[in-house]
Amino acid sequence: MLNERRNLLTAEQFAEVILNHLTSSQGKDPEHASIYDWRMALSLALRDQVIRPWFASTRTTYEAEAKRVYYLSMEFLVGRLIEDVATNLRAEDVAAAAMRSLGQDYGQVVRDEPDAALGNGGLGRLAACFMDSLATLGIPAYGYGIRYEHGLFEQHFKDGQQIETAENWLTQRYAWEFERPEVRYEIGFGGTVEKSGQTSKWIPAETIIASAYDTPVVGWNGLWANTLRLWAAKPVKVFDLDSFNRGEYLAASELEALARTISRVLYPDDTSEAGKELRLKQEYFFTAASIKDILRRLDSEGRVVRDLPQRVAIQLNDTHPAIAGPELVRLLVDERKLEMENAIDIARGCLGYTNHTLLPEALERWPEPIFKRVLPRHLEIVREIESAHLKASGSPVRILEDGDVKMGELSFIMAHKVNGVSALHSDLVRETVFEQLNRDYPDRILNQTNGITPRRWLHNCNPDLRILINDTIGTGWPADLEQLEKLVPHAQDAGFLEAFKAVKAKNKVRVANWLKSHHYIAVDPDAMFDAQIKRIHEYKRQLMNLLETVALWNEIRDNPNADWVPRVKIFGGKAAPGYVVAKQIIHLINDVAAVINADPQVKGLLKIVYPENYNVSMAELLIPATNLSEQISTAGNEASGTGNMKFALNGAPTIGTLDGANVEIRERVGAENFFLFGLTAAEVVERRKQQNYSAAAIAVSQRLSRALEQIENGVFSPGDPDRYQGLVQDLRQKDYFLVTCDFDDYFAAQRRVDSAYADQDSWTRMAVLNTARVGWFSSDRTIADYAKDIWNAHSLIGGARQPKGEVP
Ligand code: OX2
């Protein structure tokens, strides 16, 4: 029955659908169609195929009276969708053949799609992986977020420095979405609260419209489709004719411009707080619209609000949607006339909160005056929530403290479950930020280690490895990734190792060609590709990687005839525009690259490449071609990491610290297949208590001293020798992230990597075992566990954890 949901078209039939869209939707004939027209036609043809499972899923959910999951996230870092949709529909061959028959280059059309970059990094990409897994598992779900007009900024380098320009994905039509002009809610801000007796009524000063855009998200095998509903801000009154008639043309459109500001841009901060009123408005805007939408659906199904916890699971992706708690309580109390405590309990029954970071600067706090100005009634409700909590638990922990509204505490208190994103991180959540609250509510915190979707991050991005794996263990693994374990015995098989190595080599050639044609850099595909691609942040320690590169450069020049293992160090990543140190690190990477890459003495042995504008699509290209994955954050700082999982899955062993999910990756792949170094999280805490720890570490390391001196003396910035004095001074005097303390151990681990890589057979075996043993990190497993432990939601496509087996 379920398979009937998919429309199985032949290539010929599909070509006809594409042609129809080219003419009817794009208004072009094949002679005049641009690549954009072809891409739109192909995307719309694919979207057509999603409609049947989408409708069927909605109907099934309704009939089963099933609980729905609502994933509220400020960010969805979706990337491109053509391949994703085509493969999930199992129509990739049909789509490619159809395009070929129409004289089009399928791959080129696929690559024409701009990334939907509605996120900064791991948090947003996790949300996108979760959407894929929710649909694959057949769990009824909505993703709710913001339809930003401008996604994450585009990064350019000018004289080695990061320049940001606006991203404009919506200048072209977005093929995947459906505008829903009828789904609109008024969202208020500011104003006053009117009291009469026991009742309160919020009278906002300003109102804007949240208008829905829906993108269907189809799961593997096309058995189920959910909805990603993104809200765009629109004015209540589009145009002021009176102003216009008075000749005030700008004023006539002012209302519209102001309202649209709310969904104009994605804040480009990753793991740091944006203390802006506009950000608070964005958070309230999408959260309030989502909550209203959830209640409207409940009403339309003839349910009462008491049923909410049975019908609705709302997951808060970090604290950004934390206002969901007070908003839901407000609607229940002020509009549905429930008692306050009852309303709080009902809201808590629905809410779960995921914490993604312990960095103090990233724990959102809003100054009370701002909060009150924007959300006066919510501030009162937060007070009620706080006093109910104080009364029930006797806890000393407050939500309102030092003049701030603390969103972490609010989220914790309003959620029935709170989860961290790796085992280590969840332990630290219990022991640090929420230590007291964990004592007050001992069963509330749990762990849900992150995962990644194997469809995008292996099946689609690494087609040659996919084929090799299919040929070796069959095709069940994309929906049941732990089947990769069946590869373990093949790690002893010379033929398999050869084939695995050949896949990696081919992927490296692909990257080398791309670097040459797009970035005008020549790299040797036979060199080891060592990659650190992620946001630029001090705690992620790109600086330590760079210092090691400088030290290696010195060593090679000192001993040019030694047996060096040729390396290409690949960096990729953006810095938040306001994060000065991160931008200096970018500048330094480019400066060091310019000097080292021009040095004839290390030619062929060491090269640094830093392609600009790292994004999801670039990750899909680089990860399959990487030999060594750099996961070198200061222990205790990277909540999980998900890039670490993607690299391991694609056969790149990790050099890394015991941080985030590295710990669990190492446990699974085996310590012998992981290059460990560095202080543990507990040691980091101890080290930070010592005096002058960085000076002490530098004093005992000649290599490090030399590299630091070179940087501060302008060896890499001869035209501006003082450029990096501040950066180096900080390492000498403070070095909060312990770059200097871990440096020697890191350098030594890199040399272990060199020797291991020199034995290509054993290296490939290690790579295979990484791929074979990380199946547990599928986001299908993560989502199945959220469904069981937090949401009490169920798959409607069979009782199994994953839909297994082949599609005929
Ligand atoms: C990131 C975390 O830094 C990263 O470690 C984690 O893997 C990812 O979230 C998904 O859980 N913003 N981004 C993150 O946290 C915050 C806040």
PDB file of N, CA, C and O and ligand atoms in Angstrom, residues 122-123 126 270-271 318 356-357 362 421 450 539-540 638-642, ligand 1:
ATOM      1  N   GLY A 122      26.432  24.106  12.409  1.00  0.00           N
ATOM      2  CA  GLY A 122      25.960  22.809  12.881  1.00  0.00           C
ATOM      3  C   GLY A 122      24.514  22.790  13.363  1.00  0.00           C
ATOM      4  O   GLY A 122      23.774  21.845  13.079  1.00  0.00           O
ATOM      5  N   LEU A 123      24.125  23.833  14.069  1.00  0.00           N
ATOM      6  CA  LEU A 123      22.765  23.850  14.630  1.00  0.00           C
ATOM      7  C   LEU A 123      21.715  23.836  13.514  1.00  0.00           C
ATOM      8  O   LEU A 123      20.731  23.104  13.570  1.00  0.00           O
ATOM      9  N   LEU A 126      21.875  20.497  11.520  1.00  0.00           N
ATOM     10  CA  LEU A 126      21.244  19.421  12.289  1.00  0.00           C
ATOM     11  C   LEU A 126      19.735  19.437  12.059  1.00  0.00           C
ATOM     12  O   LEU A 126      19.104  18.398  11.858  1.00  0.00           O
ATOM     13  N   ASP A 270      27.286  32.642  15.166  1.00  0.00           N
ATOM     14  CA  ASP A 270      27.250  31.227  15.498  1.00  0.00           C
ATOM     15  C   ASP A 270      27.746  31.134  16.929  1.00  0.00           C
ATOM     16  O   ASP A 270      28.816  31.618  17.237  1.00  0.00           O
ATOM     17  N   THR A 271      26.989  30.505  17.761  1.00  0.00           N
ATOM     18  CA  THR A 271      27.338  30.339  19.175  1.00  0.00           C
ATOM     19  C   THR A 271      27.751  31.640  19.850  1.00  0.00           C
ATOM     20  O   THR A 271      28.627  31.652  20.683  1.00  0.00           O
ATOM     21  N   ASP A 318      17.673  24.848  20.651  1.00  0.00           N
ATOM     22  CA  ASP A 318      18.347  25.860  21.467  1.00  0.00           C
ATOM     23  C   ASP A 318      17.310  26.840  22.043  1.00  0.00           C
ATOM     24  O   ASP A 318      16.109  26.601  21.939  1.00  0.00           O
ATOM     25  N   HIS A 356      22.644  23.371  22.897  1.00  0.00           N
ATOM     26  CA  HIS A 356      23.708  23.103  21.919  1.00  0.00           C
ATOM     27  C   HIS A 356      25.050  23.711  22.293  1.00  0.00           C
ATOM     28  O   HIS A 356      26.001  23.609  21.517  1.00  0.00           O
ATOM     29  N   THR A 357      25.114  24.394  23.399  1.00  0.00           N
ATOM     30  CA  THR A 357      26.407  24.996  23.735  1.00  0.00           C
ATOM     31  C   THR A 357      26.474  25.373  25.204  1.00  0.00           C
ATOM     32  O   THR A 357      25.457  25.682  25.822  1.00  0.00           O
ATOM     33  N   ALA A 362      26.997  32.488  24.553  1.00  0.00           N
ATOM     34  CA  ALA A 362      25.934  32.024  23.660  1.00  0.00           C
ATOM     35  C   ALA A 362      24.640  31.722  24.409  1.00  0.00           C
ATOM     36  O   ALA A 362      23.635  31.389  23.794  1.00  0.00           O
ATOM     37  N   VAL A 421      23.711  17.224  23.316  1.00  0.00           N
ATOM     38  CA  VAL A 421      23.833  16.673  21.967  1.00  0.00           C
ATOM     39  C   VAL A 421      24.989  15.688  21.787  1.00  0.00           C
ATOM     40  O   VAL A 421      25.256  15.239  20.675  1.00  0.00           O
ATOM     41  N   ASN A 450      23.934  13.693  18.584  1.00  0.00           N
ATOM     42  CA  ASN A 450      23.586  14.146  17.230  1.00  0.00           C
ATOM     43  C   ASN A 450      23.810  13.057  16.187  1.00  0.00           C
ATOM     44  O   ASN A 450      24.508  12.063  16.433  1.00  0.00           O
ATOM     45  N   TYR A 539      37.497  28.661  19.877  1.00  0.00           N
ATOM     46  CA  TYR A 539      37.474  27.368  20.561  1.00  0.00           C
ATOM     47  C   TYR A 539      37.695  26.201  19.603  1.00  0.00           C
ATOM     48  O   TYR A 539      38.115  25.120  20.012  1.00  0.00           O
ATOM     49  N   LYS A 540      37.416  26.416  18.334  1.00  0.00           N
ATOM     50  CA  LYS A 540      37.639  25.339  17.349  1.00  0.00           C
ATOM     51  C   LYS A 540      39.122  25.243  16.960  1.00  0.00           C
ATOM     52  O   LYS A 540      39.545  24.269  16.363  1.00  0.00           O
ATOM     53  N   GLU A 638      33.191  22.012  22.269  1.00  0.00           N
ATOM     54  CA  GLU A 638      32.366  21.677  21.104  1.00  0.00           C
ATOM     55  C   GLU A 638      31.281  20.741  21.600  1.00  0.00           C
ATOM     56  O   GLU A 638      31.548  19.599  21.977  1.00  0.00           O
ATOM     57  N   ALA A 639      30.040  21.216  21.593  1.00  0.00           N
ATOM     58  CA  ALA A 639      28.978  20.421  22.203  1.00  0.00           C
ATOM     59  C   ALA A 639      28.927  19.019  21.587  1.00  0.00           C
ATOM     60  O   ALA A 639      28.851  18.020  22.292  1.00  0.00           O
ATOM     61  N   SER A 640      28.963  18.961  20.286  1.00  0.00           N
ATOM     62  CA  SER A 640      28.968  17.650  19.626  1.00  0.00           C
ATOM     63  C   SER A 640      29.898  17.672  18.430  1.00  0.00           C
ATOM     64  O   SER A 640      30.856  16.927  18.334  1.00  0.00           O
ATOM     65  N   GLY A 641      29.595  18.576  17.488  1.00  0.00           N
ATOM     66  CA  GLY A 641      30.208  18.485  16.173  1.00  0.00           C
ATOM     67  C   GLY A 641      29.376  17.504  15.365  1.00  0.00           C
ATOM     68  O   GLY A 641      28.797  16.545  15.915  1.00  0.00           O
ATOM     69  N   THR A 642      29.234  17.775  14.086  1.00  0.00           N
ATOM     70  CA  THR A 642      28.572  16.810  13.201  1.00  0.00           C
ATOM     71  C   THR A 642      29.427  16.602  11.955  1.00  0.00           C
ATOM     72  O   THR A 642      29.348  15.552  11.319  1.00  0.00           O
TER      73      THR A 642
HETATM   74  C1  OX2 B   1      26.358  23.910  17.366  1.00  0.00           C
HETATM   75  C2  OX2 B   1      27.448  23.390  18.275  1.00  0.00           C
HETATM   76  O1  OX2 B   1      28.494  24.329  18.364  1.00  0.00           O
HETATM   77  C3  OX2 B   1      27.988  22.067  17.692  1.00  0.00           C
HETATM   78  O2  OX2 B   1      28.945  21.501  18.547  1.00  0.00           O
HETATM   79  C4  OX2 B   1      26.838  21.087  17.495  1.00  0.00           C
HETATM   80  O3  OX2 B   1      27.276  19.949  16.806  1.00  0.00           O
HETATM   81  C5  OX2 B   1      25.707  21.730  16.707  1.00  0.00           C
HETATM   82  O4  OX2 B   1      25.307  22.935  17.321  1.00  0.00           O
HETATM   83  C6  OX2 B   1      24.498  20.825  16.615  1.00  0.00           C
HETATM   84  O5  OX2 B   1      24.125  20.359  17.863  1.00  0.00           O
HETATM   85  N1  OX2 B   1      24.981  27.201  17.670  1.00  0.00           N
HETATM   86  N2  OX2 B   1      25.561  26.252  16.979  1.00  0.00           N
HETATM   87  C7  OX2 B   1      25.773  25.212  17.783  1.00  0.00           C
HETATM   88  O6  OX2 B   1      25.355  25.533  18.985  1.00  0.00           O
HETATM   89  C8  OX2 B   1      24.837  26.792  18.890  1.00  0.00           C
HETATM   90  C9  OX2 B   1      24.222  27.544  19.985  1.00  0.00           C
END
